[in-house]
Coordinates of C-alpha atoms and ligand atoms in Angstrom, one line a residue:
M67 CA 0.0 0.0 0.0
T68 CA 1.3 3.4 -0.9
Y69 CA 0.0 6.6 0.5
T70 CA 0.0 10.1 -0.9
S71 CA -1.0 13.4 0.5
F72 CA -4.6 14.2 0.6
T73 CA -5.5 17.1 -1.6
P74 CA -9.2 17.9 -1.6
P75 CA -10.7 19.8 -4.5
R76 CA -11.8 23.4 -4.0
R77 CA -15.6 23.0 -3.6
T78 CA -18.2 25.7 -3.2
L79 CA -19.9 24.9 0.1
M80 CA -23.6 25.7 0.0
G81 CA -24.9 23.1 2.4
P82 CA -25.8 23.2 6.1
G83 CA -22.2 23.6 7.1
P84 CA -19.2 23.7 6.9
S85 CA -19.6 26.8 4.9
D86 CA -17.2 28.5 2.4
I87 CA -14.1 30.0 4.1
S88 CA -12.3 33.1 2.8
S89 CA -8.6 32.7 1.9
E90 CA -7.6 35.0 4.7
V91 CA -9.3 32.7 7.3
L92 CA -7.8 29.7 5.6
S93 CA -4.3 31.1 5.6
A94 CA -4.6 32.0 9.3
L95 CA -4.5 28.3 9.9
S96 CA -1.0 27.9 8.6
R97 CA 0.5 30.6 10.8
P98 CA 3.2 29.3 13.2
V99 CA 2.1 27.3 16.2
I100 CA 2.9 29.0 19.5
G101 CA 2.3 27.6 23.0
H102 CA -1.3 27.9 24.2
L103 CA 0.0 29.6 27.4
D104 CA 2.3 31.9 25.5
P105 CA 1.5 35.5 26.6
L106 CA 0.9 36.5 22.9
F107 CA -1.6 33.6 22.5
V108 CA -3.3 34.5 25.7
G109 CA -3.7 38.1 24.4
M110 CA -5.2 36.7 21.2
M111 CA -7.7 34.6 23.2
D112 CA -8.8 37.7 25.1
E113 CA -9.5 39.3 21.8
V114 CA -11.5 36.2 20.7
K115 CA -13.5 36.7 23.8
S116 CA -14.3 40.3 23.2
L117 CA -15.0 39.7 19.5
L118 CA -17.4 36.9 20.5
Q119 CA -19.1 39.3 22.9
Y120 CA -19.6 41.6 20.0
A121 CA -21.0 38.8 17.8
F122 CA -23.4 37.7 20.5
Q123 CA -24.2 41.3 21.5
T124 CA -23.4 40.6 25.1
K125 CA -21.4 41.9 28.0
N126 CA -21.4 38.4 29.6
E127 CA -17.9 37.8 31.2
F128 CA -18.3 34.1 30.5
T129 CA -18.1 34.2 26.7
I130 CA -15.6 31.8 25.2
A131 CA -15.0 29.3 22.4
L132 CA -15.1 25.6 23.4
S133 CA -12.5 23.4 21.9
A134 CA -15.1 21.2 20.3
P135 CA -17.9 21.4 17.7
G136 CA -21.4 22.9 18.2
S137 CA -22.7 19.6 19.5
A138 CA -20.3 20.0 22.5
G139 CA -21.6 23.5 23.0
M140 CA -25.1 22.0 23.2
E141 CA -24.0 19.3 25.7
A142 CA -22.0 21.9 27.7
C143 CA -25.1 24.0 28.3
F144 CA -27.2 21.1 29.4
V145 CA -24.7 19.2 31.6
N146 CA -23.6 22.3 33.4
L147 CA -26.9 23.9 34.1
V148 CA -29.3 21.0 34.4
E149 CA -29.2 18.4 37.2
A150 CA -31.0 15.1 37.7
G151 CA -34.7 15.7 38.6
D152 CA -34.9 19.2 37.0
K153 CA -37.8 20.0 34.7
V154 CA -36.8 21.3 31.3
I155 CA -39.3 22.6 28.7
V156 CA -37.8 21.7 25.3
C157 CA -39.2 22.9 22.0
R158 CA -38.9 20.5 19.1
N159 CA -39.4 21.5 15.5
G160 CA -36.6 19.6 13.9
V161 CA -33.5 17.4 14.4
F162 CA -31.6 19.7 16.8
G163 CA -34.5 20.2 19.2
D164 CA -34.7 16.4 19.4
R165 CA -31.0 16.3 20.3
M166 CA -31.7 18.7 23.2
I167 CA -34.3 16.3 24.5
Q168 CA -31.7 13.5 24.4
N169 CA -29.3 15.6 26.4
V170 CA -31.9 16.4 29.0
T171 CA -33.0 12.8 29.5
R172 CA -29.4 11.4 29.7
I173 CA -28.9 13.8 32.7
G174 CA -31.8 12.2 34.4
A175 CA -33.8 15.4 34.1
Q176 CA -37.4 15.5 32.9
A177 CA -38.0 16.9 29.4
I178 CA -41.4 18.5 28.8
I179 CA -41.6 18.4 25.0
V180 CA -43.4 21.1 23.0
D181 CA -43.7 19.9 19.5
S182 CA -44.2 22.2 16.5
P183 CA -44.4 21.0 12.9
W184 CA -41.2 20.5 11.0
G185 CA -40.6 23.4 8.7
R186 CA -42.3 25.9 11.0
A187 CA -41.2 28.2 13.8
V188 CA -41.7 27.1 17.4
E189 CA -45.3 27.9 18.3
I190 CA -45.2 30.5 21.0
D191 CA -48.7 29.8 22.3
K192 CA -47.9 26.1 22.9
V193 CA -44.8 27.1 24.8
E194 CA -46.7 29.5 27.0
Q195 CA -49.2 26.7 27.8
A196 CA -46.4 24.4 28.8
L197 CA -44.9 27.1 31.0
I198 CA -48.2 27.7 32.7
A199 CA -48.9 23.9 33.1
N200 CA -45.4 23.4 34.6
P201 CA -44.7 26.2 37.1
D202 CA -41.9 24.1 38.5
A203 CA -39.9 24.0 35.2
K204 CA -36.5 25.5 35.6
F205 CA -35.4 25.8 32.0
L206 CA -36.7 26.6 28.6
A207 CA -34.6 25.3 25.7
F208 CA -35.1 25.9 21.9
V209 CA -33.3 26.2 18.6
H210 CA -33.2 29.7 17.2
A211 CA -32.4 28.6 13.6
E212 CA -33.4 25.0 12.9
T213 CA -30.8 23.9 10.3
S214 CA -32.7 20.7 9.6
T215 CA -35.8 22.5 8.3
G216 CA -34.8 26.1 7.6
A217 CA -37.1 27.6 10.1
L218 CA -36.4 30.7 12.3
S219 CA -38.0 31.0 15.7
D220 CA -38.8 34.1 17.6
A221 CA -36.0 33.9 20.2
Q222 CA -36.8 37.3 21.7
A223 CA -40.4 36.4 22.5
L224 CA -39.5 33.0 23.8
C225 CA -36.8 34.4 26.1
K226 CA -39.1 37.1 27.4
M227 CA -41.7 34.4 28.2
A228 CA -39.0 32.3 29.9
Q229 CA -38.2 35.3 32.1
E230 CA -41.8 35.9 33.0
H231 CA -42.1 32.3 34.2
K232 CA -38.8 32.4 36.1
C233 CA -37.1 30.0 33.7
I234 CA -33.5 30.0 32.5
S235 CA -33.3 30.1 28.7
I236 CA -31.0 27.8 26.8
V237 CA -30.6 28.8 23.1
D238 CA -29.1 26.9 20.1
A239 CA -27.6 29.6 17.9
V240 CA -25.3 27.4 15.9
T241 CA -26.7 28.5 12.6
S242 CA -28.1 31.9 13.6
L243 CA -25.0 33.6 14.9
G244 CA -23.8 36.0 12.3
G245 CA -26.6 35.3 9.9
V246 CA -29.7 36.8 11.5
E247 CA -30.5 39.3 14.2
L248 CA -29.4 37.9 17.6
K249 CA -29.1 40.0 20.8
V250 CA -28.1 38.0 23.8
D251 CA -28.4 40.8 26.4
D252 CA -31.3 42.7 25.0
W253 CA -33.3 39.5 24.6
G254 CA -32.3 38.2 28.1
I255 CA -30.8 35.0 26.9
D256 CA -29.1 33.0 29.7
A257 CA -27.1 30.3 28.0
I258 CA -26.3 30.2 24.3
Y259 CA -24.0 28.1 22.1
S260 CA -23.0 28.3 18.4
G261 CA -20.5 26.7 16.0
S262 CA -17.5 28.0 14.1
Q263 CA -18.4 26.5 10.7
K264 CA -21.8 28.0 9.9
C265 CA -22.3 31.8 9.5
L266 CA -19.0 32.6 11.1
S267 CA -17.3 30.8 8.1
C268 CA -14.4 29.3 10.1
V269 CA -13.2 25.8 10.2
P270 CA -15.4 23.3 12.1
G271 CA -14.5 22.2 15.6
L272 CA -15.1 25.3 17.8
S273 CA -18.2 26.2 19.7
P274 CA -18.7 29.8 20.9
I275 CA -20.7 29.8 24.1
S276 CA -21.9 32.5 26.5
F277 CA -23.5 32.3 29.9
S278 CA -25.3 35.2 31.8
D279 CA -24.3 35.9 35.4
K280 CA -27.5 34.1 36.4
A281 CA -26.4 31.0 34.5
V282 CA -22.9 31.2 36.0
E283 CA -24.5 31.3 39.5
I284 CA -26.4 28.1 38.8
I285 CA -23.2 26.4 37.7
K286 CA -21.4 27.6 40.8
N287 CA -24.2 26.4 43.1
R288 CA -24.7 22.9 41.7
K289 CA -25.6 20.2 44.1
T290 CA -23.6 17.6 42.2
P291 CA -20.4 17.9 40.1
V292 CA -20.8 18.1 36.3
Q293 CA -20.6 14.5 35.0
S294 CA -18.3 15.5 32.1
W295 CA -14.8 16.5 33.2
F296 CA -13.9 18.1 29.8
L297 CA -17.1 20.1 29.5
D298 CA -17.2 21.2 33.2
Q299 CA -17.3 25.0 32.8
S300 CA -16.3 25.7 36.4
L301 CA -12.9 24.3 35.3
I302 CA -12.9 26.1 32.0
M303 CA -13.7 29.5 33.6
S304 CA -10.2 29.7 35.1
Y305 CA -8.6 28.6 31.8
W306 CA -10.2 31.4 29.8
S307 CA -10.1 34.1 32.5
G308 CA -7.9 37.2 32.1
A309 CA -4.2 37.4 31.3
G310 CA -1.8 36.0 33.8
K311 CA -4.4 34.0 35.7
R312 CA -4.7 31.2 33.1
S313 CA -3.9 27.7 34.1
Y314 CA -3.7 24.6 32.1
H315 CA -6.9 22.7 31.5
H316 CA -6.4 21.2 28.0
T317 CA -4.3 22.2 25.0
A318 CA -6.3 24.7 23.0
P319 CA -6.6 24.1 19.3
V320 CA -4.1 26.9 18.6
N321 CA -4.4 27.3 14.8
S322 CA -8.2 26.8 14.7
L323 CA -8.4 29.7 17.2
Y324 CA -6.2 31.9 14.9
A325 CA -8.8 31.1 12.2
L326 CA -11.7 32.0 14.5
H327 CA -10.0 35.2 15.5
E328 CA -9.6 36.1 11.8
A329 CA -13.3 35.2 11.0
L330 CA -14.6 37.2 13.9
L331 CA -12.4 40.1 12.8
H332 CA -14.1 40.0 9.4
L333 CA -17.5 40.0 11.0
H334 CA -16.5 42.9 13.2
N335 CA -15.2 44.9 10.3
E336 CA -18.2 44.2 8.2
G337 CA -20.6 45.0 11.1
L338 CA -23.2 42.7 12.4
E339 CA -26.1 44.6 10.9
N340 CA -24.5 44.6 7.5
A341 CA -23.8 40.9 7.7
W342 CA -27.5 40.2 8.6
A343 CA -28.6 42.4 5.7
R344 CA -26.2 40.6 3.3
H345 CA -27.6 37.2 4.2
K346 CA -31.2 38.6 3.6
L347 CA -30.2 40.1 0.3
Q348 CA -28.6 37.0 -1.1
H349 CA -31.5 34.9 0.2
D350 CA -33.9 37.1 -1.7
Q351 CA -31.8 36.7 -4.9
L352 CA -31.7 33.0 -4.5
A353 CA -35.4 32.7 -3.7
K354 CA -36.2 34.7 -6.9
G355 CA -34.1 32.3 -9.0
L356 CA -35.5 29.2 -7.4
T357 CA -39.1 30.4 -8.0
K358 CA -38.2 30.9 -11.7
L359 CA -37.1 27.2 -11.7
G360 CA -40.4 26.2 -10.3
I361 CA -38.9 25.1 -7.0
N362 CA -40.9 25.6 -3.8
F363 CA -39.8 26.5 -0.3
I364 CA -40.7 24.3 2.7
V365 CA -41.0 27.2 5.2
P366 CA -43.5 30.0 5.0
E367 CA -41.9 33.2 3.9
D368 CA -42.0 35.1 7.2
E369 CA -40.4 32.1 9.1
R370 CA -37.6 31.4 6.7
L371 CA -33.9 31.4 7.5
P372 CA -32.0 33.4 4.9
Q373 CA -28.9 31.3 5.5
L374 CA -30.5 27.9 5.2
N375 CA -33.0 27.5 2.3
A376 CA -35.0 24.3 2.6
I377 CA -36.7 23.5 -0.7
Y378 CA -38.8 20.6 -1.9
I379 CA -37.0 18.3 -4.4
P380 CA -39.0 18.5 -7.7
D381 CA -41.0 15.3 -8.5
T382 CA -39.0 14.8 -11.7
A383 CA -35.6 14.9 -10.0
D384 CA -33.5 12.2 -8.4
D385 CA -32.2 13.4 -5.1
A386 CA -28.7 11.7 -5.1
K387 CA -28.2 12.0 -8.8
V388 CA -28.7 15.8 -8.8
R389 CA -26.5 16.4 -5.8
N390 CA -23.8 14.2 -7.3
Y391 CA -24.1 16.1 -10.6
L392 CA -23.6 19.4 -8.8
L393 CA -20.6 18.0 -7.0
N394 CA -18.9 16.4 -10.0
H395 CA -19.7 19.1 -12.6
Y396 CA -19.6 22.3 -10.6
N397 CA -17.7 21.4 -7.4
L398 CA -20.8 22.6 -5.6
E399 CA -22.1 21.1 -2.5
I400 CA -25.7 21.5 -1.4
G401 CA -27.3 19.7 1.6
A402 CA -29.6 16.7 1.6
G403 CA -32.7 16.5 3.7
L404 CA -32.4 15.5 7.3
G405 CA -34.7 13.4 9.5
D406 CA -38.4 13.8 8.3
F407 CA -37.1 15.6 5.2
S408 CA -34.7 12.9 4.1
G409 CA -35.2 12.3 0.4
K410 CA -37.8 15.1 0.2
A411 CA -35.8 18.2 0.6
W412 CA -32.5 20.0 -0.3
R413 CA -30.9 22.5 1.9
I414 CA -29.1 25.3 0.3
G415 CA -26.8 27.2 2.7
L416 CA -25.9 30.8 2.3
M417 CA -23.8 31.0 5.3
G418 CA -21.2 33.6 6.1
Y419 CA -18.7 33.9 3.2
A420 CA -21.0 31.8 1.0
A421 CA -23.6 34.5 1.0
R422 CA -22.3 36.3 -2.1
N423 CA -23.5 37.1 -5.6
E424 CA -21.2 34.7 -7.3
N425 CA -22.4 31.7 -5.1
V426 CA -26.0 32.5 -5.8
A427 CA -25.4 32.7 -9.5
L428 CA -23.4 29.5 -9.6
C429 CA -26.0 27.6 -7.6
L430 CA -28.9 28.7 -9.8
T431 CA -27.0 27.9 -13.0
A432 CA -25.8 24.6 -11.8
L433 CA -29.2 23.6 -10.4
E434 CA -30.9 24.5 -13.7
D435 CA -28.4 22.4 -15.6
A436 CA -28.7 19.5 -13.2
L437 CA -32.5 19.5 -13.3
S438 CA -32.5 19.6 -17.1
Q439 CA -30.3 16.4 -17.1
S440 CA -32.9 14.4 -15.2
Ligands
LIG645 C1 -24.7 22.2 13.0 C2 -25.7 22.3 14.1 C3 -25.4 21.8 15.4 C4 -24.2 20.9 15.6 O1 -23.0 21.5 15.4 P1 -21.7 20.6 15.1 O2 -20.6 21.6 14.9 O3 -22.0 19.8 13.8 O4 -21.5 19.6 16.2 C5 -26.3 22.0 16.4 N1 -27.4 22.7 16.2 C6 -27.7 23.3 15.0 C7 -28.9 24.1 14.9 C8 -26.8 23.1 13.9 O5 -27.1 23.6 12.8

């Protein structure tokens, strides 16, 4: 057996993540490795923290990037905040809400499930009924941007409702951060996690998270230690705390953090509001073109995510054949359907650096060609 270097082709990534990465972010990865406790690296990590505070629109002191993907951010929120016996209201309108439920039940806590249809936003009225029926519930958890269905939920209204019912809110912002309006402090979000490879357009493997002071208090006052050593945020707090005080917890993924720093810098330079507007603009362009091709969206217009376009596969088209054609003839990746939508939907991502004119144009041209072949 002989082995050679792996040289992947340059694809255009318009699926549910990872998303396209700019050459600046990509080249940040190849900068020299320095020690993760090197004062210069510690200084960069402090900047990552403040750039994340900007991205999340929060003053939360506990705002960091976990050295693990979005799924670990999800798990970190649940295992740190929730204890066995706690009652958690979980909204489910897609794959990721279902994963939240699995996290809750594995802890030995009780999940009160509020189901909304796939392809729709979380139904606010149903959540309110659940909050009223369960005055002893401690947490309300939901997915802001359901990547499996392309639906955007009203995080502001849900968090307000959580506060009115004395619940701590746990919000999945893996796909929403950087792509749509999100204001952690204004909306009163207590615990939130995201991912590096969606609208931040960085490499996969990092999970930005932020906890309010109230959430941090809950972690500090736990009755039992967090089951996961690696995700125990009481240990991570000292690792990410200010210059000089940092002590070894694990070896940070040094180069990935360079890339995240670079990606967050771009977001900061562009401005959050401009980034949100760009996603919306490109989504409108894409939607116009898809409509011309006779393709229908799954999600009603006012509940659609600009950065994740879930569309019905036309009856005449073969799911795998079309996606393979796009990959082989255009180096273009779009996403398959997930869960209930497997085989029925495609998911076209316009995340971060992928939300550009040239990507939309390529996608529409390639899709028209692929559909004419089947
Ligand atoms: C992608 C995604 C996750 C999981 O993130 P990974 O980085 O793949 O672990 C969680 N929630 C949502 C809404 C996502 O889109």
